[in-house]
Short mmCIF file of C-alpha atoms in Angstrom, two decimals:
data_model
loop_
_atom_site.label_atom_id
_atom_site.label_comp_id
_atom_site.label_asym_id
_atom_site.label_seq_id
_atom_site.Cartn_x
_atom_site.Cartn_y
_atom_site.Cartn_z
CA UNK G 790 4.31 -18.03 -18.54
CA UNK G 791 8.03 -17.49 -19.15
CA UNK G 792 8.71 -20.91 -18.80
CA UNK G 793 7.14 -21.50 -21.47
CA UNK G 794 9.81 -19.93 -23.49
CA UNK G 795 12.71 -22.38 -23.65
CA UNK G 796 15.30 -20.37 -26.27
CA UNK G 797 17.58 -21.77 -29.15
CA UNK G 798 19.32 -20.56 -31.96
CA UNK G 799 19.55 -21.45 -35.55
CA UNK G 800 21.27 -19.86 -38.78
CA UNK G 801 18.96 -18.39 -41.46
CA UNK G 802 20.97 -16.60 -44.22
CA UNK G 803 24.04 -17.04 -42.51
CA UNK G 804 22.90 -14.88 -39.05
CA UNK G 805 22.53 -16.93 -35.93
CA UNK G 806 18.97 -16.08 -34.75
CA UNK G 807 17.43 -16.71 -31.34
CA UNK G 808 14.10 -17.93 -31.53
CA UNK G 809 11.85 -20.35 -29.27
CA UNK G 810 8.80 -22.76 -30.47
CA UNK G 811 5.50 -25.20 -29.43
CA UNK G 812 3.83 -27.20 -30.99
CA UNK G 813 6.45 -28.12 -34.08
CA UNK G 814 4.41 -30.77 -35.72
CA UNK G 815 0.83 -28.61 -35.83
CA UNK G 816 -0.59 -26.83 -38.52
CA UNK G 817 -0.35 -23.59 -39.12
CA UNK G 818 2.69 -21.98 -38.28
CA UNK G 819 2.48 -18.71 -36.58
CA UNK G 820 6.06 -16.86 -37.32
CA UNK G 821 6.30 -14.11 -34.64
CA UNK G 822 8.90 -11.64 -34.67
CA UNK G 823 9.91 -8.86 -31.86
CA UNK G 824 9.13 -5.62 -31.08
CA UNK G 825 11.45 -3.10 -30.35
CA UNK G 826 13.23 -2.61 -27.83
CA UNK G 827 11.78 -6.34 -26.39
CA UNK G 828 12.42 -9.73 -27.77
CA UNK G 829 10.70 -13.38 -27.92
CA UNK G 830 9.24 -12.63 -24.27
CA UNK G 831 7.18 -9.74 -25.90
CA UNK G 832 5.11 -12.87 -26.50
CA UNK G 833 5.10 -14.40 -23.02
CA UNK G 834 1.48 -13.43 -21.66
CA UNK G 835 -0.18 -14.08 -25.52
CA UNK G 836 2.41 -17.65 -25.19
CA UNK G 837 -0.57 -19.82 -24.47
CA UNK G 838 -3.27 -18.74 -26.75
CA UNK G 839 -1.58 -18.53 -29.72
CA UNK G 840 -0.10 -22.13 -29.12
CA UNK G 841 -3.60 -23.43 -28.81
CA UNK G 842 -3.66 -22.36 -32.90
CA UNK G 843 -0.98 -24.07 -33.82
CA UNK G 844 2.83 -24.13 -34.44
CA UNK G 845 4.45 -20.78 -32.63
CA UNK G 846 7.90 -20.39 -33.96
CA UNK G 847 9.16 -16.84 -32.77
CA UNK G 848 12.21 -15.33 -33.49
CA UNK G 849 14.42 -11.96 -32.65
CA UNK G 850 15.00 -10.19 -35.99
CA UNK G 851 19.16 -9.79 -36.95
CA UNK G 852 19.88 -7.20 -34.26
CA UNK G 853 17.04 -7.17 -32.28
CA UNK G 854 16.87 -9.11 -29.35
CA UNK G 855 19.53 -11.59 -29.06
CA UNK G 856 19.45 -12.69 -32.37
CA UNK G 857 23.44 -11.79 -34.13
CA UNK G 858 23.24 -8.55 -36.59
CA UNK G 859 24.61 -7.65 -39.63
CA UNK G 860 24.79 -4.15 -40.54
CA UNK G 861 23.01 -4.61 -44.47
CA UNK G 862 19.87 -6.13 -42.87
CA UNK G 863 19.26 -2.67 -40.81
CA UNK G 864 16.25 -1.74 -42.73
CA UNK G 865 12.70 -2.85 -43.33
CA UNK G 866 13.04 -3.73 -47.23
CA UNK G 867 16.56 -5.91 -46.36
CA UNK G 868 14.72 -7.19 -43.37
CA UNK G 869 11.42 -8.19 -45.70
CA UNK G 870 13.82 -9.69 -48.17
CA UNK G 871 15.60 -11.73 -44.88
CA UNK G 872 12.02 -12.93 -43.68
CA UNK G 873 11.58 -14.46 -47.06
CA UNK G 874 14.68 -15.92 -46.95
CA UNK G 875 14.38 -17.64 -43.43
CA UNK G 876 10.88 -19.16 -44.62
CA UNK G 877 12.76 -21.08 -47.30
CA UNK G 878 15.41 -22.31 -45.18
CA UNK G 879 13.42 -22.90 -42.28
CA UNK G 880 11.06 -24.91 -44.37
CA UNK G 881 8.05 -23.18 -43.01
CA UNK G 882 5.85 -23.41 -45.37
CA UNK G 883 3.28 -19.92 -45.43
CA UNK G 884 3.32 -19.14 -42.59
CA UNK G 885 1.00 -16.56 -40.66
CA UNK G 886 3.92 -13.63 -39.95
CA UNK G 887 2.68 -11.81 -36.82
CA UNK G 888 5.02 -8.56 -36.84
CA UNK G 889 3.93 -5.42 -34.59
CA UNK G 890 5.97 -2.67 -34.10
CA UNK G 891 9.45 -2.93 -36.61
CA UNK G 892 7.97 -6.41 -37.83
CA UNK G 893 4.85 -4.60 -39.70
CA UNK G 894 7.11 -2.42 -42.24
CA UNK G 895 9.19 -6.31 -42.84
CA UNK G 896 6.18 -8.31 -43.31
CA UNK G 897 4.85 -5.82 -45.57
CA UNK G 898 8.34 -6.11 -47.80
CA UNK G 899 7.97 -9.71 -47.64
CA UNK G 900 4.36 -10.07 -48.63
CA UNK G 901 5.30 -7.83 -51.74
CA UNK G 902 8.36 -9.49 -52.98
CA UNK G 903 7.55 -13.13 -52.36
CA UNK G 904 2.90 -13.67 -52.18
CA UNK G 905 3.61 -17.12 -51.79
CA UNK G 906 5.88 -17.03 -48.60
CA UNK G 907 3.32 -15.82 -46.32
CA UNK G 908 -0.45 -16.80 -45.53
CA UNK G 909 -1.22 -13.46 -44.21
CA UNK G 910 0.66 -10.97 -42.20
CA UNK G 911 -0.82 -9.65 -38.62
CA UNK G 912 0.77 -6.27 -38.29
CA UNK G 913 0.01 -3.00 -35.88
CA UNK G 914 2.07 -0.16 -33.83
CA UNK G 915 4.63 0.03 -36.61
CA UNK G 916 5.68 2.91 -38.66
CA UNK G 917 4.11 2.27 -42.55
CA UNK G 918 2.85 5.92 -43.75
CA UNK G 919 4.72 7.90 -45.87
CA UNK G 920 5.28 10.68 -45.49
CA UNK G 921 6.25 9.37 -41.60
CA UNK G 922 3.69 9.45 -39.09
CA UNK G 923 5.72 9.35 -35.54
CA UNK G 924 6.24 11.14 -32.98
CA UNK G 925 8.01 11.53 -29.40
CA UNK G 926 11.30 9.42 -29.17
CA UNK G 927 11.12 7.45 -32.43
CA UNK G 928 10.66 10.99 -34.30
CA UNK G 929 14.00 11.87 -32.14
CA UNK G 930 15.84 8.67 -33.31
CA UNK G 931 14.69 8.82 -36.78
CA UNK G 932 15.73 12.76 -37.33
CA UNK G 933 19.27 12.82 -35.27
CA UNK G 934 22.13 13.99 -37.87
CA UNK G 935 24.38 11.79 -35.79
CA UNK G 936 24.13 8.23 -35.55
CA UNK G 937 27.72 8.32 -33.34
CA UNK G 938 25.68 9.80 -30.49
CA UNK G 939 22.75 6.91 -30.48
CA UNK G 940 25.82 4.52 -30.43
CA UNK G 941 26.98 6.01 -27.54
CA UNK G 942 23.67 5.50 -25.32
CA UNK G 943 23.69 2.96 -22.81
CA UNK G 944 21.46 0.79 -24.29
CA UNK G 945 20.48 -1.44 -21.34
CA UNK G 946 19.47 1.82 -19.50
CA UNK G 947 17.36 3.17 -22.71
CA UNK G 948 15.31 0.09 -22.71
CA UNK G 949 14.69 -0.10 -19.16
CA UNK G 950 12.99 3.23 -19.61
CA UNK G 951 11.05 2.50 -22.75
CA UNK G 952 9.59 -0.10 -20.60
CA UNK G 953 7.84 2.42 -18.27
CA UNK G 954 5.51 3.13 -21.21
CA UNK G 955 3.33 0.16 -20.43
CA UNK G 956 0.19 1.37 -19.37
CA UNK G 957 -0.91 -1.31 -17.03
CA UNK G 958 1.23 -4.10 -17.83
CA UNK G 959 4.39 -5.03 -15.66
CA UNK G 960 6.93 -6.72 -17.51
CA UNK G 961 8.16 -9.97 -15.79
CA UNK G 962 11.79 -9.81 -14.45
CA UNK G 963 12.99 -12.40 -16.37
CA UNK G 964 11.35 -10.32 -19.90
CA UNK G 965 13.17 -7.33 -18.28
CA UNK G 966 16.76 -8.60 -17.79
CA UNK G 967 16.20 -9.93 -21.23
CA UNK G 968 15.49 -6.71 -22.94
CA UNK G 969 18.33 -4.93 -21.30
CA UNK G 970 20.91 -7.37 -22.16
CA UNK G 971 19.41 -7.75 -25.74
CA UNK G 972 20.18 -3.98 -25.97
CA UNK G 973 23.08 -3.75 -24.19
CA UNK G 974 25.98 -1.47 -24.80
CA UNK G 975 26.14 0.01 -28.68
CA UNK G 976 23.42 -2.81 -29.50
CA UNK G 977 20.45 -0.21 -28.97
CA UNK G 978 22.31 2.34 -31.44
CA UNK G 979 23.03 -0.63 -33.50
CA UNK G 980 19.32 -1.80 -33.92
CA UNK G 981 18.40 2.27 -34.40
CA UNK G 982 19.59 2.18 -37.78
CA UNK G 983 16.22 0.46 -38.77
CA UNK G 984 14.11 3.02 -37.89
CA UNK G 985 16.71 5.55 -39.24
CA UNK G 986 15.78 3.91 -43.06
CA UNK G 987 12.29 4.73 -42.38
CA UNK G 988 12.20 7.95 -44.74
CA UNK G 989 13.65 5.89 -47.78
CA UNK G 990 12.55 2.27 -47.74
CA UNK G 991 8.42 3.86 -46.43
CA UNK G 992 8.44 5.89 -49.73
CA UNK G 993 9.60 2.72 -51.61
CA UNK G 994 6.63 0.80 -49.97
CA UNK G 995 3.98 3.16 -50.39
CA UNK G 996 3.91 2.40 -54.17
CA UNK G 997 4.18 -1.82 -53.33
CA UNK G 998 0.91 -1.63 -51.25
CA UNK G 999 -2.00 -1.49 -53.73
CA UNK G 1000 -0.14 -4.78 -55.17
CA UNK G 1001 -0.21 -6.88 -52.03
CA UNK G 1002 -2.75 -9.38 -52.60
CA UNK G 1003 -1.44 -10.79 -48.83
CA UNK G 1004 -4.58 -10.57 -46.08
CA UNK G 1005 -3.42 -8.06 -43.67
CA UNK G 1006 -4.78 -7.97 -40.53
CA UNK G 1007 -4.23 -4.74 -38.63
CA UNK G 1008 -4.42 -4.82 -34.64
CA UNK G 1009 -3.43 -1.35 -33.58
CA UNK G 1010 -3.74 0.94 -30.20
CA UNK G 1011 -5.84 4.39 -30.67
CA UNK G 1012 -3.16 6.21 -28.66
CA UNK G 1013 0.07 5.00 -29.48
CA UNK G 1014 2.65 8.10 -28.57
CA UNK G 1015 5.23 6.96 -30.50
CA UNK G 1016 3.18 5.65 -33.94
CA UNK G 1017 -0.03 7.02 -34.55
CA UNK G 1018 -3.54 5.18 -35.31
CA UNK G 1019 -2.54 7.17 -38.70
CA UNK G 1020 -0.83 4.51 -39.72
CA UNK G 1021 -3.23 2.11 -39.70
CA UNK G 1022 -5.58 3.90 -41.37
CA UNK G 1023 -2.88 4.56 -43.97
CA UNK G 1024 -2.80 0.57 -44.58
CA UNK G 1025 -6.13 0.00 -44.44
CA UNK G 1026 -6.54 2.73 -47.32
CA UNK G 1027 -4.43 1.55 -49.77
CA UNK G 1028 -4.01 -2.44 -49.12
CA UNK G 1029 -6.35 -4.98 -51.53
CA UNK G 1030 -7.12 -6.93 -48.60
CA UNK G 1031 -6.72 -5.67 -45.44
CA UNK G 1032 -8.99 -5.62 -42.04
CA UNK G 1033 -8.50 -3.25 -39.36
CA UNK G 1034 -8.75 -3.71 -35.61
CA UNK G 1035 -8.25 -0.35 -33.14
CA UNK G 1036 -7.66 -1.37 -29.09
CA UNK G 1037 -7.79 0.92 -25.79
CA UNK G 1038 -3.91 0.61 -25.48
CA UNK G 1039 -1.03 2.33 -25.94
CA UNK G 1040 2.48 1.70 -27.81
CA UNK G 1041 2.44 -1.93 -25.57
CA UNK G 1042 -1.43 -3.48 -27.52
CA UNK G 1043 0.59 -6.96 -27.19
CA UNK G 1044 0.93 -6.68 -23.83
CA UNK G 1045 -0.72 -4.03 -21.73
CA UNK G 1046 -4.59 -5.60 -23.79
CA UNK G 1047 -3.00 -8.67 -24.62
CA UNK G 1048 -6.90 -10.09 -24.35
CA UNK G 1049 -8.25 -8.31 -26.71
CA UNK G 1050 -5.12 -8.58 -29.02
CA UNK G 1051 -5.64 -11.98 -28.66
CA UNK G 1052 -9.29 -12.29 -29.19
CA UNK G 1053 -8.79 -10.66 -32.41
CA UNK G 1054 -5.48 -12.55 -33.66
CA UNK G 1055 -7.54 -15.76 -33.35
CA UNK G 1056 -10.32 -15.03 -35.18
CA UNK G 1057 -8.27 -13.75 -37.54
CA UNK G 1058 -6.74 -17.14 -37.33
CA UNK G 1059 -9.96 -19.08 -37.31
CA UNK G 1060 -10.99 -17.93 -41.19
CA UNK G 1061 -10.71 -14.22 -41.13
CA UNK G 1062 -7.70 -13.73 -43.24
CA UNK G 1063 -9.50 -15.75 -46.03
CA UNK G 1064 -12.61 -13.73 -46.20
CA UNK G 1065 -11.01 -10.04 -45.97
CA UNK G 1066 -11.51 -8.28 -49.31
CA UNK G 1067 -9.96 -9.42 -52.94
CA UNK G 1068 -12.20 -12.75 -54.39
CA UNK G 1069 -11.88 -14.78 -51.48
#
């Protein structure tokens, strides 16, 4: 399936981004963005069926992967604000932003500041309640006074571990040397300093989401150790139009039950997002 990832890169608001595509000239576009610590071949084993829906344009976030970073966009409001941004230039259209993980918190800021940039967002396995529901290493990396000592991790090494929370999934080699070389050196500390603005920019959010007339869709694990199914909940509380699907999976839903993830990503895809909630 990694060869079906064939990587290039491309400017959007002046940062050279990584990101890989199929299916250019088919409608609609499905703009997926990384997890963290992984990168565009967080999508490898999903590659296929999401293709057979329609234009997959995925990209590494500023800082994340191997996309280049810039130190302002380190947050989820500047990254929501970037997303927006990139849509224009790209000349996407609306698309459908699929953003697990640190995409869910930067979809969200997009949806609110710009409705008619995105069709719906497809979110899970993110941090989104405030006050912050997380636990176990991201709790660690969000609290530590000193942002010196997560620059002085080896990265590489720190994301080769994170990988041995898959719970049944084995990440390819090729996905593996990836992620370790996106992450490499200070670039893991680097990327940290997203999570770090979770305290501020969640607070700022929780007031945005009764606003967000965007159809969320919600895929999220029941026993996430890092994020809880709180989260989710959270959303699903408080957003217009939102619909809510929980999977046996860990942190890894993407991956380690890509099948279900899948299953419900398409129907989603297939009319869902225009029947959840609101008039529609």
């Amino acid at each position: 399936m990694t060869s079906e990832i064939s990587t290039h890169t491309r400017k959007a608001d002046g940062v050279e981004i990584r990101y890989a595509e199929s299916n250019a000239d088919v409608e609609p576009t499905l703009l997926l963005l990384s997890p963290w610590p992984e990168s565009i071949y967080a999508w490898e084993q999903l590659w296929p069926r999401l293709s057979s829906a329609g234009h997959v344009l995925a990209i590494d976030l500023p800082g994340f992967g191997h996309s280049e970073g810039r130190t302002d966009l380190f947050s989820p409001h500047a990254m929501g604000t970037f997303l927006v941004r990139l849509i224009d230039e790209w000349e996407l259209g609306a698309p459908h932003v699929f953003g697990p993980d640190v995409g869910g918190p930067a979809a969200l800021f997009a949806a609110a500041e710009s409705p008619s940039s995105l069709t719906s967002a497809v979110i899970g396995n993110g941090a989104t309640a405030y006050p912050l529901q997380v636990r176990g290493t991201l709790k660690d990396l969000i609290a530590n006074p000193d942002i010196e000592s997560l620059l002085a991790l080896d990265g590489a090494e720190v994301t080769k571990q994170s990988m041995g929370m898959h719970e049944s999934y084995e990440v390819s080699a090729a996905a593996l040397e990836d992620y370790m070389t996106s992450y490499a050196g200070r670039r893991f500390g680097e990327s940290a300093r997203f999570v770090r603005n979770y305290p501020t920019d969640l607070e700022l959010l929780q007031g945005l989401l009764p606003q967000i007339q965007t159809p969320v869709k919600v895929i999220n694990s029941d026993h996430d150790p890092l994020v809880p199914l709180g989260n989710a909940k959270y959303l699903n509380e408080r957003l217009p139009r939102c619909d809510l699907t929980v999977l046996d999976a860990g942190h890894f839903a993407w991956e380690d039950n890509a099948d279900a993830y899948g299953d419900a990503a398409l129907a989603w895809l297939d009319g869902g997002f225009a029947r959840v909630g609101g008039d529609a």
